[in-house]
Amino acid sequence: MVGYGGADTLNMTLKTGAVIKGPGKIIGVFDTTGVDLAVNSEIAIGISAGASSRTAAGVLQTAAGATVSMIPLGGVQYVQAKAGDAFNPGDLVYVDAAGLVTITATSRKILGIFVGEPIAATAALVLNGAGDATASEGEMIPIMTAGAATA
């Protein structure tokens, strides 16, 4: 199976001070300084393909000019879910805080349609330093992103 529908990754400049610690994070719209993890009311433009750029010492870069590779929306992509949310095939899913996907619609932009097997509740990740937020991060789930909000 070809990952991310065979889409090419794009390198995007991050806002100064922002870091992305792994794949499957929702990337929000570019402003005058760069991109960052999407938040509730923000339109998504892509999904992170991995961690953002690092310094020569291997530390995540926070200075101006740091980059992240992302896969533009369109097609099925694996996105990191908010822990504890339940999903059923065909559910509409939305952009949540910290670049996560949620089932909660209130004041959020649509990301797409859940296309996986039913999940009773997404498991929380352990706090191992690989996450961007807290234990609110859950597993990666398949989302058809072709129907993402554009306004």
PDB file of C-alpha atoms in Angstrom:
ATOM      1  CA  MET A   1       0.000   0.000   0.000  1.00  0.00           C
ATOM      2  CA  VAL A   2       1.305   3.433  -0.906  1.00  0.00           C
ATOM      3  CA  GLY A   3       1.351   5.750   2.100  1.00  0.00           C
ATOM      4  CA  TYR A   4      -0.654   8.935   1.879  1.00  0.00           C
ATOM      5  CA  GLY A   5      -2.222   8.039  -1.469  1.00  0.00           C
ATOM      6  CA  GLY A   6       1.068   8.526  -3.285  1.00  0.00           C
ATOM      7  CA  ALA A   7       0.981  12.304  -2.682  1.00  0.00           C
ATOM      8  CA  ASP A   8       4.258  14.195  -2.669  1.00  0.00           C
ATOM      9  CA  THR A   9       5.289  15.925   0.534  1.00  0.00           C
ATOM     10  CA  LEU A  10       5.835  19.666   0.671  1.00  0.00           C
ATOM     11  CA  ASN A  11       8.251  21.513   2.953  1.00  0.00           C
ATOM     12  CA  MET A  12       6.603  24.402   4.771  1.00  0.00           C
ATOM     13  CA  THR A  13       8.206  27.098   6.942  1.00  0.00           C
ATOM     14  CA  LEU A  14       7.071  26.963  10.577  1.00  0.00           C
ATOM     15  CA  LYS A  15       6.208  29.963  12.700  1.00  0.00           C
ATOM     16  CA  THR A  16       9.218  30.908  14.825  1.00  0.00           C
ATOM     17  CA  GLY A  17       9.141  28.883  18.043  1.00  0.00           C
ATOM     18  CA  ALA A  18       6.754  26.214  16.695  1.00  0.00           C
ATOM     19  CA  VAL A  19       7.702  22.528  16.545  1.00  0.00           C
ATOM     20  CA  ILE A  20       5.946  19.447  15.183  1.00  0.00           C
ATOM     21  CA  LYS A  21       7.034  16.274  16.970  1.00  0.00           C
ATOM     22  CA  GLY A  22       5.774  13.604  14.616  1.00  0.00           C
ATOM     23  CA  PRO A  23       3.522  12.441  11.782  1.00  0.00           C
ATOM     24  CA  GLY A  24      -0.250  12.722  11.591  1.00  0.00           C
ATOM     25  CA  LYS A  25      -0.629  16.240  12.997  1.00  0.00           C
ATOM     26  CA  ILE A  26      -3.033  18.648  11.297  1.00  0.00           C
ATOM     27  CA  ILE A  27      -1.208  21.664   9.867  1.00  0.00           C
ATOM     28  CA  GLY A  28      -3.123  24.972   9.791  1.00  0.00           C
ATOM     29  CA  VAL A  29      -3.118  27.784   7.258  1.00  0.00           C
ATOM     30  CA  PHE A  30       0.002  29.851   6.583  1.00  0.00           C
ATOM     31  CA  ASP A  31       0.076  33.364   7.965  1.00  0.00           C
ATOM     32  CA  THR A  32       2.731  36.023   7.532  1.00  0.00           C
ATOM     33  CA  THR A  33       5.335  34.039   9.472  1.00  0.00           C
ATOM     34  CA  GLY A  34       4.645  30.353   8.726  1.00  0.00           C
ATOM     35  CA  VAL A  35       2.483  27.353   9.593  1.00  0.00           C
ATOM     36  CA  ASP A  36       1.756  25.699  12.938  1.00  0.00           C
ATOM     37  CA  LEU A  37      -0.441  22.978  14.405  1.00  0.00           C
ATOM     38  CA  ALA A  38      -4.074  23.683  13.536  1.00  0.00           C
ATOM     39  CA  VAL A  39      -6.523  24.868  16.182  1.00  0.00           C
ATOM     40  CA  ASN A  40     -10.312  24.462  16.517  1.00  0.00           C
ATOM     41  CA  SER A  41     -11.576  27.185  14.181  1.00  0.00           C
ATOM     42  CA  GLU A  42      -8.744  26.986  11.643  1.00  0.00           C
ATOM     43  CA  ILE A  43      -8.779  25.583   8.132  1.00  0.00           C
ATOM     44  CA  ALA A  44      -6.353  22.694   7.641  1.00  0.00           C
ATOM     45  CA  ILE A  45      -3.983  22.568   4.666  1.00  0.00           C
ATOM     46  CA  GLY A  46      -2.147  19.295   5.291  1.00  0.00           C
ATOM     47  CA  ILE A  47      -0.968  16.540   7.617  1.00  0.00           C
ATOM     48  CA  SER A  48       2.587  16.351   8.993  1.00  0.00           C
ATOM     49  CA  ALA A  49       4.735  13.613   7.448  1.00  0.00           C
ATOM     50  CA  GLY A  50       7.136  13.564  10.396  1.00  0.00           C
ATOM     51  CA  ALA A  51       8.872  15.760  12.932  1.00  0.00           C
ATOM     52  CA  SER A  52       9.937  19.290  12.040  1.00  0.00           C
ATOM     53  CA  SER A  53      13.546  20.179  11.245  1.00  0.00           C
ATOM     54  CA  ARG A  54      16.328  19.707  13.772  1.00  0.00           C
ATOM     55  CA  THR A  55      19.541  21.508  14.615  1.00  0.00           C
ATOM     56  CA  ALA A  56      22.958  19.920  14.079  1.00  0.00           C
ATOM     57  CA  ALA A  57      22.712  18.690  17.689  1.00  0.00           C
ATOM     58  CA  GLY A  58      19.464  16.843  16.888  1.00  0.00           C
ATOM     59  CA  VAL A  59      17.198  19.201  18.837  1.00  0.00           C
ATOM     60  CA  LEU A  60      13.933  20.357  17.254  1.00  0.00           C
ATOM     61  CA  GLN A  61      14.652  23.706  15.627  1.00  0.00           C
ATOM     62  CA  THR A  62      12.674  26.695  16.979  1.00  0.00           C
ATOM     63  CA  ALA A  63      14.534  29.547  15.266  1.00  0.00           C
ATOM     64  CA  ALA A  64      13.183  31.338  12.224  1.00  0.00           C
ATOM     65  CA  GLY A  65      13.465  29.160   9.129  1.00  0.00           C
ATOM     66  CA  ALA A  66      12.502  25.817  10.722  1.00  0.00           C
ATOM     67  CA  THR A  67      10.484  23.586   8.384  1.00  0.00           C
ATOM     68  CA  VAL A  68       8.069  20.653   8.442  1.00  0.00           C
ATOM     69  CA  SER A  69       7.206  18.178   5.690  1.00  0.00           C
ATOM     70  CA  MET A  70       3.479  17.816   5.136  1.00  0.00           C
ATOM     71  CA  ILE A  71       1.135  15.970   2.814  1.00  0.00           C
ATOM     72  CA  PRO A  72      -1.499  18.285   1.297  1.00  0.00           C
ATOM     73  CA  LEU A  73      -5.113  17.338   2.003  1.00  0.00           C
ATOM     74  CA  GLY A  74      -6.957  15.122  -0.494  1.00  0.00           C
ATOM     75  CA  GLY A  75      -7.420  11.385  -0.328  1.00  0.00           C
ATOM     76  CA  VAL A  76      -7.083   9.131   2.710  1.00  0.00           C
ATOM     77  CA  GLN A  77      -4.524  10.161   5.306  1.00  0.00           C
ATOM     78  CA  TYR A  78      -3.736   8.867   8.793  1.00  0.00           C
ATOM     79  CA  VAL A  79      -4.338  11.624  11.332  1.00  0.00           C
ATOM     80  CA  GLN A  80      -3.740  11.623  15.058  1.00  0.00           C
ATOM     81  CA  ALA A  81      -7.048  11.560  16.937  1.00  0.00           C
ATOM     82  CA  LYS A  82      -8.032  13.175  20.215  1.00  0.00           C
ATOM     83  CA  ALA A  83      -7.825  10.498  22.919  1.00  0.00           C
ATOM     84  CA  GLY A  84     -11.134   9.085  24.097  1.00  0.00           C
ATOM     85  CA  ASP A  85     -13.155   9.949  20.986  1.00  0.00           C
ATOM     86  CA  ALA A  86     -15.195   7.132  19.402  1.00  0.00           C
ATOM     87  CA  PHE A  87     -15.442   6.850  15.604  1.00  0.00           C
ATOM     88  CA  ASN A  88     -17.696   4.912  13.225  1.00  0.00           C
ATOM     89  CA  PRO A  89     -17.301   4.551   9.454  1.00  0.00           C
ATOM     90  CA  GLY A  90     -18.825   7.571   7.738  1.00  0.00           C
ATOM     91  CA  ASP A  91     -18.570   9.922  10.740  1.00  0.00           C
ATOM     92  CA  LEU A  92     -17.666  13.502   9.916  1.00  0.00           C
ATOM     93  CA  VAL A  93     -14.509  14.551  11.771  1.00  0.00           C
ATOM     94  CA  TYR A  94     -13.200  17.976  12.677  1.00  0.00           C
ATOM     95  CA  VAL A  95     -10.005  19.932  13.384  1.00  0.00           C
ATOM     96  CA  ASP A  96      -9.354  20.112  17.136  1.00  0.00           C
ATOM     97  CA  ALA A  97      -6.726  21.906  19.212  1.00  0.00           C
ATOM     98  CA  ALA A  98      -3.070  20.837  19.064  1.00  0.00           C
ATOM     99  CA  GLY A  99      -3.391  19.524  15.495  1.00  0.00           C
ATOM    100  CA  LEU A 100      -5.619  16.582  16.442  1.00  0.00           C
ATOM    101  CA  VAL A 101      -8.839  15.268  14.853  1.00  0.00           C
ATOM    102  CA  THR A 102     -12.070  14.997  16.861  1.00  0.00           C
ATOM    103  CA  ILE A 103     -15.673  13.872  16.507  1.00  0.00           C
ATOM    104  CA  THR A 104     -16.877  17.116  18.186  1.00  0.00           C
ATOM    105  CA  ALA A 105     -18.319  19.604  15.670  1.00  0.00           C
ATOM    106  CA  THR A 106     -18.938  22.690  17.839  1.00  0.00           C
ATOM    107  CA  SER A 107     -17.011  25.719  16.484  1.00  0.00           C
ATOM    108  CA  ARG A 108     -14.672  23.508  14.460  1.00  0.00           C
ATOM    109  CA  LYS A 109     -13.812  23.137  10.759  1.00  0.00           C
ATOM    110  CA  ILE A 110     -14.519  19.838   9.019  1.00  0.00           C
ATOM    111  CA  LEU A 111     -11.456  17.772   8.121  1.00  0.00           C
ATOM    112  CA  GLY A 112     -13.179  14.868   6.375  1.00  0.00           C
ATOM    113  CA  ILE A 113     -14.837  11.483   6.862  1.00  0.00           C
ATOM    114  CA  PHE A 114     -13.644   8.626   9.086  1.00  0.00           C
ATOM    115  CA  VAL A 115     -13.146   5.569   6.852  1.00  0.00           C
ATOM    116  CA  GLY A 116     -11.795   2.962   9.256  1.00  0.00           C
ATOM    117  CA  GLU A 117     -13.279   0.176  11.344  1.00  0.00           C
ATOM    118  CA  PRO A 118     -15.360   1.303  14.363  1.00  0.00           C
ATOM    119  CA  ILE A 119     -13.291   2.506  17.347  1.00  0.00           C
ATOM    120  CA  ALA A 120     -14.994   2.539  20.759  1.00  0.00           C
ATOM    121  CA  ALA A 121     -12.556   5.116  22.159  1.00  0.00           C
ATOM    122  CA  THR A 122      -9.130   6.048  20.848  1.00  0.00           C
ATOM    123  CA  ALA A 123      -6.390   5.083  23.273  1.00  0.00           C
ATOM    124  CA  ALA A 124      -4.307   7.854  24.830  1.00  0.00           C
ATOM    125  CA  LEU A 125      -0.627   7.830  23.999  1.00  0.00           C
ATOM    126  CA  VAL A 126       1.904   7.494  26.772  1.00  0.00           C
ATOM    127  CA  LEU A 127       3.838  10.614  27.708  1.00  0.00           C
ATOM    128  CA  ASN A 128       7.137   9.622  26.132  1.00  0.00           C
ATOM    129  CA  GLY A 129       8.217  12.972  24.738  1.00  0.00           C
ATOM    130  CA  ALA A 130       6.996  12.124  21.242  1.00  0.00           C
ATOM    131  CA  GLY A 131       3.810  14.199  21.467  1.00  0.00           C
ATOM    132  CA  ASP A 132       3.131  17.865  20.915  1.00  0.00           C
ATOM    133  CA  ALA A 133       0.517  18.327  23.634  1.00  0.00           C
ATOM    134  CA  THR A 134      -0.352  16.011  26.513  1.00  0.00           C
ATOM    135  CA  ALA A 135      -2.083  12.688  27.033  1.00  0.00           C
ATOM    136  CA  SER A 136      -4.972  14.145  24.976  1.00  0.00           C
ATOM    137  CA  GLU A 137      -3.268  12.660  21.913  1.00  0.00           C
ATOM    138  CA  GLY A 138      -4.683   9.383  20.628  1.00  0.00           C
ATOM    139  CA  GLU A 139      -3.963   6.864  17.910  1.00  0.00           C
ATOM    140  CA  MET A 140      -3.650   7.498  14.169  1.00  0.00           C
ATOM    141  CA  ILE A 141      -6.929   6.977  12.296  1.00  0.00           C
ATOM    142  CA  PRO A 142      -7.782   6.947   8.552  1.00  0.00           C
ATOM    143  CA  ILE A 143      -9.597  10.044   7.301  1.00  0.00           C
ATOM    144  CA  MET A 144     -10.822  10.813   3.769  1.00  0.00           C
ATOM    145  CA  THR A 145      -9.644  14.438   3.608  1.00  0.00           C
ATOM    146  CA  ALA A 146     -10.991  15.327   0.171  1.00  0.00           C
ATOM    147  CA  GLY A 147     -14.016  17.016   1.816  1.00  0.00           C
ATOM    148  CA  ALA A 148     -12.076  19.327   4.169  1.00  0.00           C
ATOM    149  CA  ALA A 149     -13.453  22.806   4.842  1.00  0.00           C
ATOM    150  CA  THR A 150     -12.103  25.567   2.640  1.00  0.00           C
ATOM    151  CA  ALA A 151     -13.831  28.492   4.337  1.00  0.00           C
TER     152      ALA A 151
END
